[in-house]
Amino acid sequence: MEIRQVIGSLVCTHRVNGLGHWDLRLLQDTKGKQYVATDPVDARPGDWVFVVSGSAARYAMGDAGILTDLTIGGIIDHWEAQDEAAARPTAALAAKAA
């Protein structure tokens, strides 16, 4: 499991059947790399979340038939980052809030 920040949502009206109608979120790690994850927990932009990957991601969706390799496992209410600079909101989110 890894910690990432939700930076947005993806709207995809045309998708493979194996994804169903699950919400897709755009995530960012502390180095700025972006990822797409399925979201069964209704995370919002700015939330810090932990993710599960690989086959565990499919089981985290509650259905191993869902075609995903990254799933948000939960929204983090509080955590103490070892590097506090890494836990600050991204510049993009700060600009949105302003």
mmCIF file with all atom_site columns, C-alpha atoms in Angstrom:
data_model
loop_
_atom_site.group_PDB
_atom_site.id
_atom_site.type_symbol
_atom_site.label_atom_id
_atom_site.label_alt_id
_atom_site.label_comp_id
_atom_site.label_asym_id
_atom_site.label_entity_id
_atom_site.label_seq_id
_atom_site.pdbx_PDB_ins_code
_atom_site.Cartn_x
_atom_site.Cartn_y
_atom_site.Cartn_z
_atom_site.occupancy
_atom_site.B_iso_or_equiv
_atom_site.pdbx_formal_charge
_atom_site.auth_seq_id
_atom_site.auth_comp_id
_atom_site.auth_asym_id
_atom_site.auth_atom_id
_atom_site.pdbx_PDB_model_num
ATOM 1  C CA . MET A 1 1  ? 0.000   0.000  0.000   1.00 0.00 ? 1  MET A CA 1
ATOM 2  C CA . GLU A 1 2  ? 1.104   3.509  -0.737  1.00 0.00 ? 2  GLU A CA 1
ATOM 3  C CA . ILE A 1 3  ? -0.119  6.997  0.146   1.00 0.00 ? 3  ILE A CA 1
ATOM 4  C CA . ARG A 1 4  ? -1.294  9.337  -2.601  1.00 0.00 ? 4  ARG A CA 1
ATOM 5  C CA . GLN A 1 5  ? -3.307  12.549 -2.876  1.00 0.00 ? 5  GLN A CA 1
ATOM 6  C CA . VAL A 1 6  ? -6.500  12.859 -4.909  1.00 0.00 ? 6  VAL A CA 1
ATOM 7  C CA . ILE A 1 7  ? -6.108  15.723 -7.373  1.00 0.00 ? 7  ILE A CA 1
ATOM 8  C CA . GLY A 1 8  ? -9.218  15.211 -9.485  1.00 0.00 ? 8  GLY A CA 1
ATOM 9  C CA . SER A 1 9  ? -11.813 12.961 -11.024 1.00 0.00 ? 9  SER A CA 1
ATOM 10 C CA . LEU A 1 10 ? -11.970 11.435 -14.473 1.00 0.00 ? 10 LEU A CA 1
ATOM 11 C CA . VAL A 1 11 ? -15.157 11.367 -16.497 1.00 0.00 ? 11 VAL A CA 1
ATOM 12 C CA . CYS A 1 12 ? -15.118 8.548  -19.028 1.00 0.00 ? 12 CYS A CA 1
ATOM 13 C CA . THR A 1 13 ? -18.459 7.839  -20.645 1.00 0.00 ? 13 THR A CA 1
ATOM 14 C CA . HIS A 1 14 ? -17.034 5.183  -22.958 1.00 0.00 ? 14 HIS A CA 1
ATOM 15 C CA . ARG A 1 15 ? -15.148 2.477  -21.116 1.00 0.00 ? 15 ARG A CA 1
ATOM 16 C CA . VAL A 1 16 ? -14.663 -1.275 -21.124 1.00 0.00 ? 16 VAL A CA 1
ATOM 17 C CA . ASN A 1 17 ? -17.405 -3.305 -19.508 1.00 0.00 ? 17 ASN A CA 1
ATOM 18 C CA . GLY A 1 18 ? -14.997 -4.673 -16.902 1.00 0.00 ? 18 GLY A CA 1
ATOM 19 C CA . LEU A 1 19 ? -14.762 -1.245 -15.223 1.00 0.00 ? 19 LEU A CA 1
ATOM 20 C CA . GLY A 1 20 ? -18.495 -0.954 -14.725 1.00 0.00 ? 20 GLY A CA 1
ATOM 21 C CA . HIS A 1 21 ? -19.561 2.510  -13.602 1.00 0.00 ? 21 HIS A CA 1
ATOM 22 C CA . TRP A 1 22 ? -17.027 2.890  -10.807 1.00 0.00 ? 22 TRP A CA 1
ATOM 23 C CA . ASP A 1 23 ? -15.663 6.359  -10.106 1.00 0.00 ? 23 ASP A CA 1
ATOM 24 C CA . LEU A 1 24 ? -12.144 7.012  -11.350 1.00 0.00 ? 24 LEU A CA 1
ATOM 25 C CA . ARG A 1 25 ? -9.819  9.381  -9.509  1.00 0.00 ? 25 ARG A CA 1
ATOM 26 C CA . LEU A 1 26 ? -6.615  11.083 -10.573 1.00 0.00 ? 26 LEU A CA 1
ATOM 27 C CA . LEU A 1 27 ? -3.968  10.674 -7.877  1.00 0.00 ? 27 LEU A CA 1
ATOM 28 C CA . GLN A 1 28 ? -0.529  12.162 -7.378  1.00 0.00 ? 28 GLN A CA 1
ATOM 29 C CA . ASP A 1 29 ? 2.391   10.899 -5.354  1.00 0.00 ? 29 ASP A CA 1
ATOM 30 C CA . THR A 1 30 ? 4.760   13.143 -3.421  1.00 0.00 ? 30 THR A CA 1
ATOM 31 C CA . LYS A 1 31 ? 7.078   13.364 -6.453  1.00 0.00 ? 31 LYS A CA 1
ATOM 32 C CA . GLY A 1 32 ? 4.285   14.619 -8.719  1.00 0.00 ? 32 GLY A CA 1
ATOM 33 C CA . LYS A 1 33 ? 3.735   11.406 -10.709 1.00 0.00 ? 33 LYS A CA 1
ATOM 34 C CA . GLN A 1 34 ? 0.080   10.893 -11.588 1.00 0.00 ? 34 GLN A CA 1
ATOM 35 C CA . TYR A 1 35 ? -2.013  7.719  -11.444 1.00 0.00 ? 35 TYR A CA 1
ATOM 36 C CA . VAL A 1 36 ? -5.590  6.667  -12.137 1.00 0.00 ? 36 VAL A CA 1
ATOM 37 C CA . ALA A 1 37 ? -7.398  4.542  -9.551  1.00 0.00 ? 37 ALA A CA 1
ATOM 38 C CA . THR A 1 38 ? -10.864 3.132  -9.086  1.00 0.00 ? 38 THR A CA 1
ATOM 39 C CA . ASP A 1 39 ? -12.598 4.647  -6.088  1.00 0.00 ? 39 ASP A CA 1
ATOM 40 C CA . PRO A 1 40 ? -15.093 2.645  -4.005  1.00 0.00 ? 40 PRO A CA 1
ATOM 41 C CA . VAL A 1 41 ? -14.814 5.040  -1.010  1.00 0.00 ? 41 VAL A CA 1
ATOM 42 C CA . ASP A 1 42 ? -15.896 8.372  -2.570  1.00 0.00 ? 42 ASP A CA 1
ATOM 43 C CA . ALA A 1 43 ? -12.630 10.285 -2.075  1.00 0.00 ? 43 ALA A CA 1
ATOM 44 C CA . ARG A 1 44 ? -12.544 14.001 -2.959  1.00 0.00 ? 44 ARG A CA 1
ATOM 45 C CA . PRO A 1 45 ? -9.815  16.272 -4.382  1.00 0.00 ? 45 PRO A CA 1
ATOM 46 C CA . GLY A 1 46 ? -7.334  17.119 -1.656  1.00 0.00 ? 46 GLY A CA 1
ATOM 47 C CA . ASP A 1 47 ? -7.940  13.896 0.296   1.00 0.00 ? 47 ASP A CA 1
ATOM 48 C CA . TRP A 1 48 ? -4.939  11.802 1.178   1.00 0.00 ? 48 TRP A CA 1
ATOM 49 C CA . VAL A 1 49 ? -5.657  8.150  0.525   1.00 0.00 ? 49 VAL A CA 1
ATOM 50 C CA . PHE A 1 50 ? -3.929  4.798  0.653   1.00 0.00 ? 50 PHE A CA 1
ATOM 51 C CA . VAL A 1 51 ? -4.035  2.616  -2.409  1.00 0.00 ? 51 VAL A CA 1
ATOM 52 C CA . VAL A 1 52 ? -3.755  -1.090 -3.079  1.00 0.00 ? 52 VAL A CA 1
ATOM 53 C CA . SER A 1 53 ? -2.342  -2.347 -6.341  1.00 0.00 ? 53 SER A CA 1
ATOM 54 C CA . GLY A 1 54 ? -2.148  -5.432 -8.515  1.00 0.00 ? 54 GLY A CA 1
ATOM 55 C CA . SER A 1 55 ? -4.610  -8.260 -7.936  1.00 0.00 ? 55 SER A CA 1
ATOM 56 C CA . ALA A 1 56 ? -5.333  -6.885 -4.438  1.00 0.00 ? 56 ALA A CA 1
ATOM 57 C CA . ALA A 1 57 ? -6.817  -3.823 -6.156  1.00 0.00 ? 57 ALA A CA 1
ATOM 58 C CA . ARG A 1 58 ? -9.446  -6.013 -7.821  1.00 0.00 ? 58 ARG A CA 1
ATOM 59 C CA . TYR A 1 59 ? -10.337 -7.697 -4.523  1.00 0.00 ? 59 TYR A CA 1
ATOM 60 C CA . ALA A 1 60 ? -10.489 -4.280 -2.809  1.00 0.00 ? 60 ALA A CA 1
ATOM 61 C CA . MET A 1 61 ? -13.258 -3.399 -5.264  1.00 0.00 ? 61 MET A CA 1
ATOM 62 C CA . GLY A 1 62 ? -15.295 -6.259 -3.823  1.00 0.00 ? 62 GLY A CA 1
ATOM 63 C CA . ASP A 1 63 ? -15.314 -8.045 -7.171  1.00 0.00 ? 63 ASP A CA 1
ATOM 64 C CA . ALA A 1 64 ? -12.177 -9.654 -8.558  1.00 0.00 ? 64 ALA A CA 1
ATOM 65 C CA . GLY A 1 65 ? -13.697 -9.255 -12.025 1.00 0.00 ? 65 GLY A CA 1
ATOM 66 C CA . ILE A 1 66 ? -13.271 -5.447 -12.006 1.00 0.00 ? 66 ILE A CA 1
ATOM 67 C CA . LEU A 1 67 ? -10.464 -4.520 -14.406 1.00 0.00 ? 67 LEU A CA 1
ATOM 68 C CA . THR A 1 68 ? -8.232  -2.339 -12.259 1.00 0.00 ? 68 THR A CA 1
ATOM 69 C CA . ASP A 1 69 ? -4.700  -2.504 -10.958 1.00 0.00 ? 69 ASP A CA 1
ATOM 70 C CA . LEU A 1 70 ? -5.009  0.434  -8.542  1.00 0.00 ? 70 LEU A CA 1
ATOM 71 C CA . THR A 1 71 ? -7.825  0.999  -6.038  1.00 0.00 ? 71 THR A CA 1
ATOM 72 C CA . ILE A 1 72 ? -8.256  3.561  -3.296  1.00 0.00 ? 72 ILE A CA 1
ATOM 73 C CA . GLY A 1 73 ? -8.441  1.493  -0.107  1.00 0.00 ? 73 GLY A CA 1
ATOM 74 C CA . GLY A 1 74 ? -9.375  4.310  2.256   1.00 0.00 ? 74 GLY A CA 1
ATOM 75 C CA . ILE A 1 75 ? -9.310  8.017  3.008   1.00 0.00 ? 75 ILE A CA 1
ATOM 76 C CA . ILE A 1 76 ? -6.671  9.006  5.555   1.00 0.00 ? 76 ILE A CA 1
ATOM 77 C CA . ASP A 1 77 ? -8.048  11.179 8.362   1.00 0.00 ? 77 ASP A CA 1
ATOM 78 C CA . HIS A 1 78 ? -4.655  11.926 9.874   1.00 0.00 ? 78 HIS A CA 1
ATOM 79 C CA . TRP A 1 79 ? -1.073  10.895 9.351   1.00 0.00 ? 79 TRP A CA 1
ATOM 80 C CA . GLU A 1 80 ? 2.319   12.175 10.272  1.00 0.00 ? 80 GLU A CA 1
ATOM 81 C CA . ALA A 1 81 ? 4.517   12.387 7.225   1.00 0.00 ? 81 ALA A CA 1
ATOM 82 C CA . GLN A 1 82 ? 8.233   11.850 7.700   1.00 0.00 ? 82 GLN A CA 1
ATOM 83 C CA . ASP A 1 83 ? 8.805   14.692 5.260   1.00 0.00 ? 83 ASP A CA 1
ATOM 84 C CA . GLU A 1 84 ? 6.297   17.429 6.067   1.00 0.00 ? 84 GLU A CA 1
ATOM 85 C CA . ALA A 1 85 ? 6.970   19.161 2.750   1.00 0.00 ? 85 ALA A CA 1
ATOM 86 C CA . ALA A 1 86 ? 5.683   16.034 0.998   1.00 0.00 ? 86 ALA A CA 1
ATOM 87 C CA . ALA A 1 87 ? 2.394   16.224 2.893   1.00 0.00 ? 87 ALA A CA 1
ATOM 88 C CA . ARG A 1 88 ? 1.605   19.784 1.818   1.00 0.00 ? 88 ARG A CA 1
ATOM 89 C CA . PRO A 1 89 ? -1.080  20.234 -0.826  1.00 0.00 ? 89 PRO A CA 1
ATOM 90 C CA . THR A 1 90 ? 0.220   20.422 -4.340  1.00 0.00 ? 90 THR A CA 1
ATOM 91 C CA . ALA A 1 91 ? 0.616   23.776 -6.052  1.00 0.00 ? 91 ALA A CA 1
ATOM 92 C CA . ALA A 1 92 ? -2.306  22.878 -8.362  1.00 0.00 ? 92 ALA A CA 1
ATOM 93 C CA . LEU A 1 93 ? -4.660  22.320 -5.411  1.00 0.00 ? 93 LEU A CA 1
ATOM 94 C CA . ALA A 1 94 ? -3.462  25.486 -3.682  1.00 0.00 ? 94 ALA A CA 1
ATOM 95 C CA . ALA A 1 95 ? -4.216  27.450 -6.865  1.00 0.00 ? 95 ALA A CA 1
ATOM 96 C CA . LYS A 1 96 ? -7.711  25.911 -7.032  1.00 0.00 ? 96 LYS A CA 1
ATOM 97 C CA . ALA A 1 97 ? -8.411  26.871 -3.422  1.00 0.00 ? 97 ALA A CA 1
ATOM 98 C CA . ALA A 1 98 ? -7.399  30.510 -4.041  1.00 0.00 ? 98 ALA A CA 1
#
